[in-house]
Amino acid sequence: MTDQEQRLRIAVQKKGQLADKSLQLFEQAGLKISRGANDLLYRAENFPADFLRVRDDDIPQFVASGACALGIVGENVLQEDLPDLQADTVDVARPLGFGQCTLKIAVPNEMTYDSVQDLAGLSIATSYPVLLRQYLSERNVAASVVEMSGAVEVAPRLKVADVICDLVSTGQTLAANGLRAVDTVMNSEAVLIRHTGEKTLYPEDLIARLLRRIDGVLATRETKYIMMNAPESALDDIIEILPGAGSPTVTPLAGEPGQVAIHAVCQESVFWETLERLKAAGSSAILVLPIEKMML
Ligand code: ATP
Ligand code: ZN
């Protein structure tokens, strides 16, 4: 019998928000991934790694069990699944700077909301019962949690629940359903997770080599200077969308009352997604420029 070459198995989302960017990260790290006939498993041609393509909800379990050495998943999904996983079998190896989204509480437009205490006695529909229950119990709020696997935003209209707790990116889905976001339960991004259980199924040196390459990719991602015009009233929304931008510079536009120019330093890794969200929030004339030198 010949020695089989030991290969890393890496769990990635098959289809959805994280699917393309997950594979791109490994490609930027130099892996040639052949999208072969086997839809479930893609193979890297020039590195001993294979990509298991699954639903994102299954990824924490695949890594915790050791079936995969590494995986990429939204931090929201990891945190939601943690209580179901055997302790000390998985940890976050690297935050990846894409897949940003926010888990929010949203209420019907006509409902008054001053603080989280207003949720007491209400029913809240969500696909994230673990995260929501943690949020409520940390604030000593007694509310009932209605678990739904999707289409959470229609729950108040259908009288399935009073309010919702759901992932929000532009807020458009909320608006279309007569809802408004009032509180943040969690800010999330994609993370690289690693198996940390007893049985070391994979060679450490191979994982270390891959992590070094990924660190290289993350470090060399260029920052960009982003400029746009927007109604001053949209400023809060826009600042929330700009990731890691610190305090942007805001100046009035001559001859256009109520309009401002916004300048900020932003990460390229969220560039297109960010642009789309900025536009949806009311920005126009959005420009993105490379930064040649920067001193902080
Ligand atoms: P699956 O079929 O794999 O179960 P899904 O429908 O549960 O997919 P997606 O909508 O593809 O999941 O989202 C996957 C993850 O991407 C989410 O858990 C979240 O971390 C992140 N995400 C969700 N919405 C966005 C968004 N608009 N922009 C960026 N990232 C997002
Ligand atoms: Zn899912």
mmCIF file of C-alpha atoms and ligand atoms in Angstrom:
data_model
loop_
_atom_site.group_PDB
_atom_site.id
_atom_site.type_symbol
_atom_site.label_atom_id
_atom_site.label_comp_id
_atom_site.label_asym_id
_atom_site.label_seq_id
_atom_site.Cartn_x
_atom_site.Cartn_y
_atom_site.Cartn_z
ATOM 1 C CA MET A 1 0.000 0.000 0.000
ATOM 2 C CA THR A 2 1.373 3.443 -0.878
ATOM 3 C CA ASP A 3 1.306 6.300 1.579
ATOM 4 C CA GLN A 4 -1.587 8.582 0.770
ATOM 5 C CA GLU A 5 -0.696 12.244 0.661
ATOM 6 C CA GLN A 6 -2.288 13.972 3.641
ATOM 7 C CA ARG A 7 -4.649 16.724 2.523
ATOM 8 C CA LEU A 8 -6.356 19.499 4.489
ATOM 9 C CA ARG A 9 -10.103 19.507 4.279
ATOM 10 C CA ILE A 10 -11.645 22.992 4.450
ATOM 11 C CA ALA A 11 -15.393 23.661 4.809
ATOM 12 C CA VAL A 12 -16.812 26.575 2.794
ATOM 13 C CA GLN A 13 -20.322 27.746 1.984
ATOM 14 C CA LYS A 14 -21.552 26.199 -1.239
ATOM 15 C CA LYS A 15 -23.902 28.999 -2.301
ATOM 16 C CA GLY A 16 -24.708 32.349 -0.717
ATOM 17 C CA GLN A 17 -23.153 35.501 0.697
ATOM 18 C CA LEU A 18 -19.823 33.930 1.682
ATOM 19 C CA ALA A 19 -19.351 31.331 -1.069
ATOM 20 C CA ASP A 20 -17.350 33.264 -3.681
ATOM 21 C CA LYS A 21 -15.286 35.325 -1.264
ATOM 22 C CA SER A 22 -14.267 32.244 0.690
ATOM 23 C CA LEU A 23 -12.741 30.540 -2.341
ATOM 24 C CA GLN A 24 -11.252 33.837 -3.535
ATOM 25 C CA LEU A 25 -9.360 34.193 -0.266
ATOM 26 C CA PHE A 26 -7.593 30.873 -0.832
ATOM 27 C CA GLU A 27 -6.989 31.755 -4.480
ATOM 28 C CA GLN A 28 -5.381 35.022 -3.415
ATOM 29 C CA ALA A 29 -3.237 32.889 -1.127
ATOM 30 C CA GLY A 30 -1.976 31.151 -4.245
ATOM 31 C CA LEU A 31 -4.138 28.036 -4.349
ATOM 32 C CA LYS A 32 -5.318 26.857 -7.754
ATOM 33 C CA ILE A 33 -8.766 25.483 -7.078
ATOM 34 C CA SER A 34 -10.223 23.294 -9.795
ATOM 35 C CA ARG A 35 -13.982 23.438 -9.923
ATOM 36 C CA GLY A 36 -14.260 19.857 -11.036
ATOM 37 C CA ALA A 37 -17.101 17.485 -11.717
ATOM 38 C CA ASN A 38 -17.482 16.755 -8.012
ATOM 39 C CA ASP A 39 -19.729 19.551 -6.844
ATOM 40 C CA LEU A 40 -19.305 18.714 -3.147
ATOM 41 C CA LEU A 41 -15.512 18.699 -3.088
ATOM 42 C CA TYR A 42 -13.216 21.079 -4.973
ATOM 43 C CA ARG A 43 -9.525 20.250 -5.103
ATOM 44 C CA ALA A 44 -6.524 22.553 -4.939
ATOM 45 C CA GLU A 45 -4.084 21.504 -7.635
ATOM 46 C CA ASN A 46 -0.944 23.060 -6.195
ATOM 47 C CA PHE A 47 -1.518 22.674 -2.434
ATOM 48 C CA PRO A 48 -2.702 19.637 -0.461
ATOM 49 C CA ALA A 49 -6.148 21.016 0.353
ATOM 50 C CA ASP A 50 -9.721 20.156 -0.611
ATOM 51 C CA PHE A 51 -12.788 22.314 -0.172
ATOM 52 C CA LEU A 52 -15.941 20.748 1.174
ATOM 53 C CA ARG A 53 -18.870 22.858 -0.072
ATOM 54 C CA VAL A 54 -21.840 22.786 2.297
ATOM 55 C CA ARG A 55 -24.631 24.872 3.876
ATOM 56 C CA ASP A 56 -23.122 27.487 6.165
ATOM 57 C CA ASP A 57 -25.119 26.154 9.121
ATOM 58 C CA ASP A 58 -23.180 22.863 8.955
ATOM 59 C CA ILE A 59 -19.719 24.415 8.909
ATOM 60 C CA PRO A 60 -19.131 24.856 12.697
ATOM 61 C CA GLN A 61 -20.061 21.213 13.278
ATOM 62 C CA PHE A 62 -17.826 19.947 10.470
ATOM 63 C CA VAL A 63 -14.856 21.779 11.969
ATOM 64 C CA ALA A 64 -15.667 20.959 15.610
ATOM 65 C CA SER A 65 -15.915 17.256 14.801
ATOM 66 C CA GLY A 66 -12.575 17.326 12.993
ATOM 67 C CA ALA A 67 -14.145 16.269 9.706
ATOM 68 C CA CYS A 68 -12.596 19.506 8.402
ATOM 69 C CA ALA A 69 -9.427 21.180 9.681
ATOM 70 C CA LEU A 70 -10.598 24.679 8.774
ATOM 71 C CA GLY A 71 -13.763 26.440 7.678
ATOM 72 C CA ILE A 72 -15.139 29.857 6.823
ATOM 73 C CA VAL A 73 -18.411 30.926 8.402
ATOM 74 C CA GLY A 74 -20.186 34.060 9.634
ATOM 75 C CA GLU A 75 -19.350 34.832 13.248
ATOM 76 C CA ASN A 76 -23.122 35.010 13.836
ATOM 77 C CA VAL A 77 -23.557 31.378 12.791
ATOM 78 C CA LEU A 78 -20.555 30.242 14.841
ATOM 79 C CA GLN A 79 -21.804 31.975 18.002
ATOM 80 C CA GLU A 80 -25.323 30.660 17.453
ATOM 81 C CA ASP A 81 -24.040 27.088 17.112
ATOM 82 C CA LEU A 82 -21.425 27.119 19.911
ATOM 83 C CA PRO A 83 -23.689 25.727 22.679
ATOM 84 C CA ASP A 84 -24.388 22.687 20.464
ATOM 85 C CA LEU A 85 -20.721 21.963 19.841
ATOM 86 C CA GLN A 86 -18.415 19.951 22.050
ATOM 87 C CA ALA A 87 -16.376 22.372 24.175
ATOM 88 C CA ASP A 88 -12.874 23.335 23.027
ATOM 89 C CA THR A 89 -13.128 21.821 19.588
ATOM 90 C CA VAL A 90 -13.207 24.960 17.476
ATOM 91 C CA ASP A 91 -11.824 28.477 17.627
ATOM 92 C CA VAL A 92 -11.569 31.572 15.470
ATOM 93 C CA ALA A 93 -8.216 31.552 13.716
ATOM 94 C CA ARG A 94 -8.662 34.835 11.819
ATOM 95 C CA PRO A 95 -11.373 37.458 11.255
ATOM 96 C CA LEU A 96 -11.510 37.901 7.482
ATOM 97 C CA GLY A 97 -12.914 41.379 6.849
ATOM 98 C CA PHE A 98 -15.771 40.374 4.547
ATOM 99 C CA GLY A 99 -19.355 39.219 5.023
ATOM 100 C CA GLN A 100 -20.165 42.103 7.341
ATOM 101 C CA CYS A 101 -23.727 42.214 8.571
ATOM 102 C CA THR A 102 -25.603 43.121 11.718
ATOM 103 C CA LEU A 103 -28.114 41.173 13.746
ATOM 104 C CA LYS A 104 -30.732 43.724 14.760
ATOM 105 C CA ILE A 105 -33.977 44.084 16.597
ATOM 106 C CA ALA A 106 -36.605 45.637 14.319
ATOM 107 C CA VAL A 107 -40.081 46.792 15.255
ATOM 108 C CA PRO A 108 -43.156 47.869 13.244
ATOM 109 C CA ASN A 109 -42.925 51.537 12.205
ATOM 110 C CA GLU A 110 -45.948 52.513 14.266
ATOM 111 C CA MET A 111 -44.549 50.999 17.482
ATOM 112 C CA THR A 112 -42.846 53.374 19.907
ATOM 113 C CA TYR A 113 -39.502 52.151 21.135
ATOM 114 C CA ASP A 114 -37.304 53.901 23.675
ATOM 115 C CA SER A 115 -35.166 51.123 25.093
ATOM 116 C CA VAL A 116 -34.727 47.374 25.186
ATOM 117 C CA GLN A 117 -37.070 47.287 28.182
ATOM 118 C CA ASP A 118 -39.907 47.970 25.722
ATOM 119 C CA LEU A 119 -39.471 44.403 24.457
ATOM 120 C CA ALA A 120 -40.664 42.962 27.778
ATOM 121 C CA GLY A 121 -43.701 40.725 27.299
ATOM 122 C CA LEU A 122 -43.476 40.805 23.490
ATOM 123 C CA SER A 123 -42.837 37.915 21.111
ATOM 124 C CA ILE A 124 -39.744 38.156 18.893
ATOM 125 C CA ALA A 125 -39.316 36.129 15.700
ATOM 126 C CA THR A 126 -35.745 35.130 14.776
ATOM 127 C CA SER A 127 -33.473 32.557 13.153
ATOM 128 C CA TYR A 128 -30.923 33.242 15.900
ATOM 129 C CA PRO A 129 -32.624 32.106 19.131
ATOM 130 C CA VAL A 130 -29.368 31.539 21.029
ATOM 131 C CA LEU A 131 -27.967 34.997 20.314
ATOM 132 C CA LEU A 132 -31.322 36.651 20.972
ATOM 133 C CA ARG A 133 -31.830 34.859 24.289
ATOM 134 C CA GLN A 134 -28.324 35.875 25.404
ATOM 135 C CA TYR A 135 -29.048 39.474 24.462
ATOM 136 C CA LEU A 136 -32.352 39.493 26.344
ATOM 137 C CA SER A 137 -31.041 37.772 29.457
ATOM 138 C CA GLU A 138 -27.995 40.073 29.687
ATOM 139 C CA ARG A 139 -30.472 42.944 29.820
ATOM 140 C CA ASN A 140 -32.948 41.222 32.118
ATOM 141 C CA VAL A 141 -35.753 41.412 29.592
ATOM 142 C CA ALA A 142 -38.397 38.671 29.599
ATOM 143 C CA ALA A 143 -39.747 38.202 26.078
ATOM 144 C CA SER A 144 -40.790 35.097 24.176
ATOM 145 C CA VAL A 145 -38.656 33.906 21.287
ATOM 146 C CA VAL A 146 -40.356 32.533 18.164
ATOM 147 C CA GLU A 147 -37.916 30.472 16.093
ATOM 148 C CA MET A 148 -38.220 30.767 12.319
ATOM 149 C CA SER A 149 -35.822 29.394 9.714
ATOM 150 C CA GLY A 150 -36.451 32.182 7.183
ATOM 151 C CA ALA A 151 -38.724 35.036 6.062
ATOM 152 C CA VAL A 152 -38.527 36.443 9.571
ATOM 153 C CA GLU A 153 -39.409 39.928 8.343
ATOM 154 C CA VAL A 154 -42.999 38.928 7.523
ATOM 155 C CA ALA A 155 -43.697 37.659 11.056
ATOM 156 C CA PRO A 156 -45.167 40.907 12.486
ATOM 157 C CA ARG A 157 -47.485 41.375 9.489
ATOM 158 C CA LEU A 158 -48.705 37.793 9.813
ATOM 159 C CA LYS A 159 -49.117 38.278 13.575
ATOM 160 C CA VAL A 160 -46.705 35.416 14.187
ATOM 161 C CA ALA A 161 -44.681 37.727 16.429
ATOM 162 C CA ASP A 162 -44.703 41.356 17.589
ATOM 163 C CA VAL A 163 -41.171 42.260 16.528
ATOM 164 C CA ILE A 164 -38.182 40.561 14.889
ATOM 165 C CA CYS A 165 -34.466 39.965 15.357
ATOM 166 C CA ASP A 166 -32.781 39.465 11.975
ATOM 167 C CA LEU A 167 -29.663 40.124 9.901
ATOM 168 C CA VAL A 168 -29.725 43.560 8.324
ATOM 169 C CA SER A 169 -27.443 44.952 5.650
ATOM 170 C CA THR A 170 -29.164 47.812 3.775
ATOM 171 C CA GLY A 171 -32.378 47.954 5.771
ATOM 172 C CA GLN A 172 -34.404 47.826 2.545
ATOM 173 C CA THR A 173 -36.065 44.531 3.413
ATOM 174 C CA LEU A 174 -37.122 46.002 6.719
ATOM 175 C CA ALA A 175 -38.525 49.142 5.111
ATOM 176 C CA ALA A 176 -40.453 47.079 2.561
ATOM 177 C CA ASN A 177 -42.089 45.261 5.439
ATOM 178 C CA GLY A 178 -42.962 48.346 7.462
ATOM 179 C CA LEU A 179 -40.239 47.730 10.048
ATOM 180 C CA ARG A 180 -37.390 49.796 11.450
ATOM 181 C CA ALA A 181 -34.207 48.689 13.191
ATOM 182 C CA VAL A 182 -33.957 49.863 16.795
ATOM 183 C CA ASP A 183 -31.125 47.925 18.454
ATOM 184 C CA THR A 184 -28.035 45.896 17.570
ATOM 185 C CA VAL A 185 -27.665 42.377 18.922
ATOM 186 C CA MET A 186 -24.398 41.554 17.153
ATOM 187 C CA ASN A 187 -22.034 42.861 14.497
ATOM 188 C CA SER A 188 -20.676 40.000 12.430
ATOM 189 C CA GLU A 189 -18.145 39.225 9.739
ATOM 190 C CA ALA A 190 -16.775 36.076 8.130
ATOM 191 C CA VAL A 191 -14.188 34.228 10.231
ATOM 192 C CA LEU A 192 -11.722 31.446 9.517
ATOM 193 C CA ILE A 193 -12.322 28.750 12.115
ATOM 194 C CA ARG A 194 -9.964 25.925 13.061
ATOM 195 C CA HIS A 195 -10.388 22.517 14.646
ATOM 196 C CA THR A 196 -8.789 22.510 18.106
ATOM 197 C CA GLY A 197 -9.943 19.152 19.461
ATOM 198 C CA GLU A 198 -7.819 16.436 21.029
ATOM 199 C CA LYS A 199 -7.222 14.395 17.928
ATOM 200 C CA THR A 200 -4.918 16.215 15.602
ATOM 201 C CA LEU A 201 -6.093 14.882 12.301
ATOM 202 C CA TYR A 202 -4.122 17.262 10.214
ATOM 203 C CA PRO A 203 -0.427 18.144 10.044
ATOM 204 C CA GLU A 204 0.194 21.349 11.965
ATOM 205 C CA ASP A 205 2.898 22.475 9.571
ATOM 206 C CA LEU A 206 0.485 22.419 6.656
ATOM 207 C CA ILE A 207 -2.066 24.517 8.560
ATOM 208 C CA ALA A 208 0.637 26.945 9.682
ATOM 209 C CA ARG A 209 1.806 27.322 6.089
ATOM 210 C CA LEU A 210 -1.690 28.116 4.881
ATOM 211 C CA LEU A 211 -2.338 30.556 7.744
ATOM 212 C CA ARG A 212 0.894 32.399 6.935
ATOM 213 C CA ARG A 213 -0.252 32.830 3.360
ATOM 214 C CA ILE A 214 -3.677 34.031 4.466
ATOM 215 C CA ASP A 215 -2.050 36.523 6.823
ATOM 216 C CA GLY A 216 -0.134 37.810 3.831
ATOM 217 C CA VAL A 217 -3.353 38.303 1.886
ATOM 218 C CA LEU A 218 -5.075 40.060 4.782
ATOM 219 C CA ALA A 219 -2.101 42.347 5.447
ATOM 220 C CA THR A 220 -1.658 43.460 1.870
ATOM 221 C CA ARG A 221 -5.271 44.295 1.268
ATOM 222 C CA GLU A 222 -5.073 47.926 0.297
ATOM 223 C CA THR A 223 -6.952 50.581 2.121
ATOM 224 C CA LYS A 224 -8.874 53.041 -0.040
ATOM 225 C CA TYR A 225 -10.019 56.606 0.276
ATOM 226 C CA ILE A 226 -13.741 56.868 -0.317
ATOM 227 C CA MET A 227 -15.704 60.040 -1.090
ATOM 228 C CA MET A 228 -19.386 60.599 -1.747
ATOM 229 C CA ASN A 229 -22.198 63.129 -1.601
ATOM 230 C CA ALA A 230 -25.257 62.419 0.496
ATOM 231 C CA PRO A 231 -28.180 64.040 2.239
ATOM 232 C CA GLU A 232 -27.106 65.045 5.726
ATOM 233 C CA SER A 233 -30.086 63.108 7.086
ATOM 234 C CA ALA A 234 -28.516 59.855 5.821
ATOM 235 C CA LEU A 235 -25.249 60.508 7.669
ATOM 236 C CA ASP A 236 -25.858 58.098 10.560
ATOM 237 C CA ASP A 237 -26.774 55.254 8.199
ATOM 238 C CA ILE A 238 -23.735 55.933 6.038
ATOM 239 C CA ILE A 239 -21.309 56.073 8.954
ATOM 240 C CA GLU A 240 -22.657 52.720 10.098
ATOM 241 C CA ILE A 241 -22.058 51.195 6.669
ATOM 242 C CA LEU A 242 -18.452 52.455 6.356
ATOM 243 C CA PRO A 243 -16.406 49.692 7.996
ATOM 244 C CA GLY A 244 -13.403 50.650 10.088
ATOM 245 C CA ALA A 245 -13.610 54.199 8.809
ATOM 246 C CA GLY A 246 -13.205 55.941 12.164
ATOM 247 C CA SER A 247 -14.707 59.427 12.020
ATOM 248 C CA PRO A 248 -15.231 60.482 8.419
ATOM 249 C CA THR A 249 -14.766 64.086 7.321
ATOM 250 C CA VAL A 250 -18.120 65.744 6.583
ATOM 251 C CA THR A 251 -18.349 69.081 4.737
ATOM 252 C CA PRO A 252 -21.374 71.001 3.427
ATOM 253 C CA LEU A 253 -21.841 71.171 -0.362
ATOM 254 C CA ALA A 254 -21.878 74.764 -1.671
ATOM 255 C CA GLY A 255 -25.275 75.759 -3.004
ATOM 256 C CA GLU A 256 -26.957 72.530 -1.993
ATOM 257 C CA PRO A 257 -28.558 72.891 1.413
ATOM 258 C CA GLY A 258 -28.935 69.636 3.300
ATOM 259 C CA GLN A 259 -26.287 67.910 1.146
ATOM 260 C CA VAL A 260 -22.828 67.003 2.436
ATOM 261 C CA ALA A 261 -19.609 65.519 1.095
ATOM 262 C CA ILE A 262 -18.266 62.601 3.122
ATOM 263 C CA HIS A 263 -14.628 61.470 2.998
ATOM 264 C CA ALA A 264 -13.327 58.371 4.759
ATOM 265 C CA VAL A 265 -10.576 55.752 4.731
ATOM 266 C CA CYS A 266 -12.028 52.347 4.010
ATOM 267 C CA GLN A 267 -10.945 48.746 3.378
ATOM 268 C CA GLU A 268 -10.995 47.433 -0.156
ATOM 269 C CA SER A 269 -12.134 44.001 0.961
ATOM 270 C CA VAL A 270 -15.657 45.329 1.408
ATOM 271 C CA PHE A 271 -15.494 47.701 -1.496
ATOM 272 C CA TRP A 272 -18.305 46.604 -3.831
ATOM 273 C CA GLU A 273 -20.659 45.467 -1.147
ATOM 274 C CA THR A 274 -20.061 48.719 0.714
ATOM 275 C CA LEU A 275 -20.678 50.792 -2.420
ATOM 276 C CA GLU A 276 -24.007 49.113 -3.031
ATOM 277 C CA ARG A 277 -25.111 49.696 0.512
ATOM 278 C CA LEU A 278 -23.955 53.344 0.455
ATOM 279 C CA LYS A 279 -25.960 53.923 -2.696
ATOM 280 C CA ALA A 280 -29.012 52.283 -1.191
ATOM 281 C CA ALA A 281 -28.631 54.577 1.815
ATOM 282 C CA GLY A 282 -28.828 57.674 -0.405
ATOM 283 C CA SER A 283 -25.224 58.417 -1.455
ATOM 284 C CA SER A 284 -24.316 59.581 -4.939
ATOM 285 C CA ALA A 285 -21.113 60.384 -6.838
ATOM 286 C CA ILE A 286 -19.228 57.749 -4.872
ATOM 287 C CA LEU A 287 -15.493 57.754 -5.636
ATOM 288 C CA VAL A 288 -12.901 55.268 -4.423
ATOM 289 C CA LEU A 289 -9.211 56.215 -4.655
ATOM 290 C CA PRO A 290 -6.060 54.272 -3.824
ATOM 291 C CA ILE A 291 -3.952 55.587 -0.955
ATOM 292 C CA GLU A 292 -0.270 55.885 -1.753
ATOM 293 C CA LYS A 293 1.094 56.571 1.700
ATOM 294 C CA MET A 294 -0.490 56.704 5.118
ATOM 295 C CA MET A 295 0.792 57.627 8.568
ATOM 296 C CA LEU A 296 -1.534 57.061 11.510
HETATM 297 P P1 ATP B 1 -27.066 28.504 3.388
HETATM 298 O O1 ATP B 1 -27.803 28.042 2.173
HETATM 299 O O2 ATP B 1 -25.580 28.208 3.269
HETATM 300 O O3 ATP B 1 -27.668 28.041 4.680
HETATM 301 P P2 ATP B 1 -27.986 31.135 4.225
HETATM 302 O O4 ATP B 1 -29.186 31.531 3.458
HETATM 303 O O5 ATP B 1 -28.111 30.663 5.621
HETATM 304 O O6 ATP B 1 -27.142 30.101 3.338
HETATM 305 P P3 ATP B 1 -26.576 33.595 3.446
HETATM 306 O O7 ATP B 1 -27.709 34.533 3.262
HETATM 307 O O8 ATP B 1 -25.799 33.183 2.261
HETATM 308 O O9 ATP B 1 -26.973 32.339 4.342
HETATM 309 O O10 ATP B 1 -25.589 34.269 4.493
HETATM 310 C C1 ATP B 1 -24.477 33.576 4.988
HETATM 311 C C2 ATP B 1 -23.771 34.455 5.991
HETATM 312 O O11 ATP B 1 -23.288 35.620 5.321
HETATM 313 C C3 ATP B 1 -24.657 34.997 7.110
HETATM 314 O O12 ATP B 1 -24.744 34.093 8.190
HETATM 315 C C4 ATP B 1 -23.925 36.253 7.499
HETATM 316 O O13 ATP B 1 -22.821 35.972 8.339
HETATM 317 C C5 ATP B 1 -23.397 36.747 6.174
HETATM 318 N N1 ATP B 1 -24.324 37.715 5.523
HETATM 319 C C6 ATP B 1 -25.674 37.713 5.510
HETATM 320 N N2 ATP B 1 -26.174 38.734 4.811
HETATM 321 C C7 ATP B 1 -25.129 39.405 4.331
HETATM 322 C C8 ATP B 1 -24.981 40.560 3.500
HETATM 323 N N3 ATP B 1 -26.025 41.224 3.005
HETATM 324 N N4 ATP B 1 -23.748 40.943 3.179
HETATM 325 C C9 ATP B 1 -22.684 40.278 3.633
HETATM 326 N N5 ATP B 1 -22.750 39.202 4.422
HETATM 327 C C10 ATP B 1 -23.947 38.754 4.784
HETATM 328 ZN ZN ZN B 2 -27.664 29.016 6.470
#
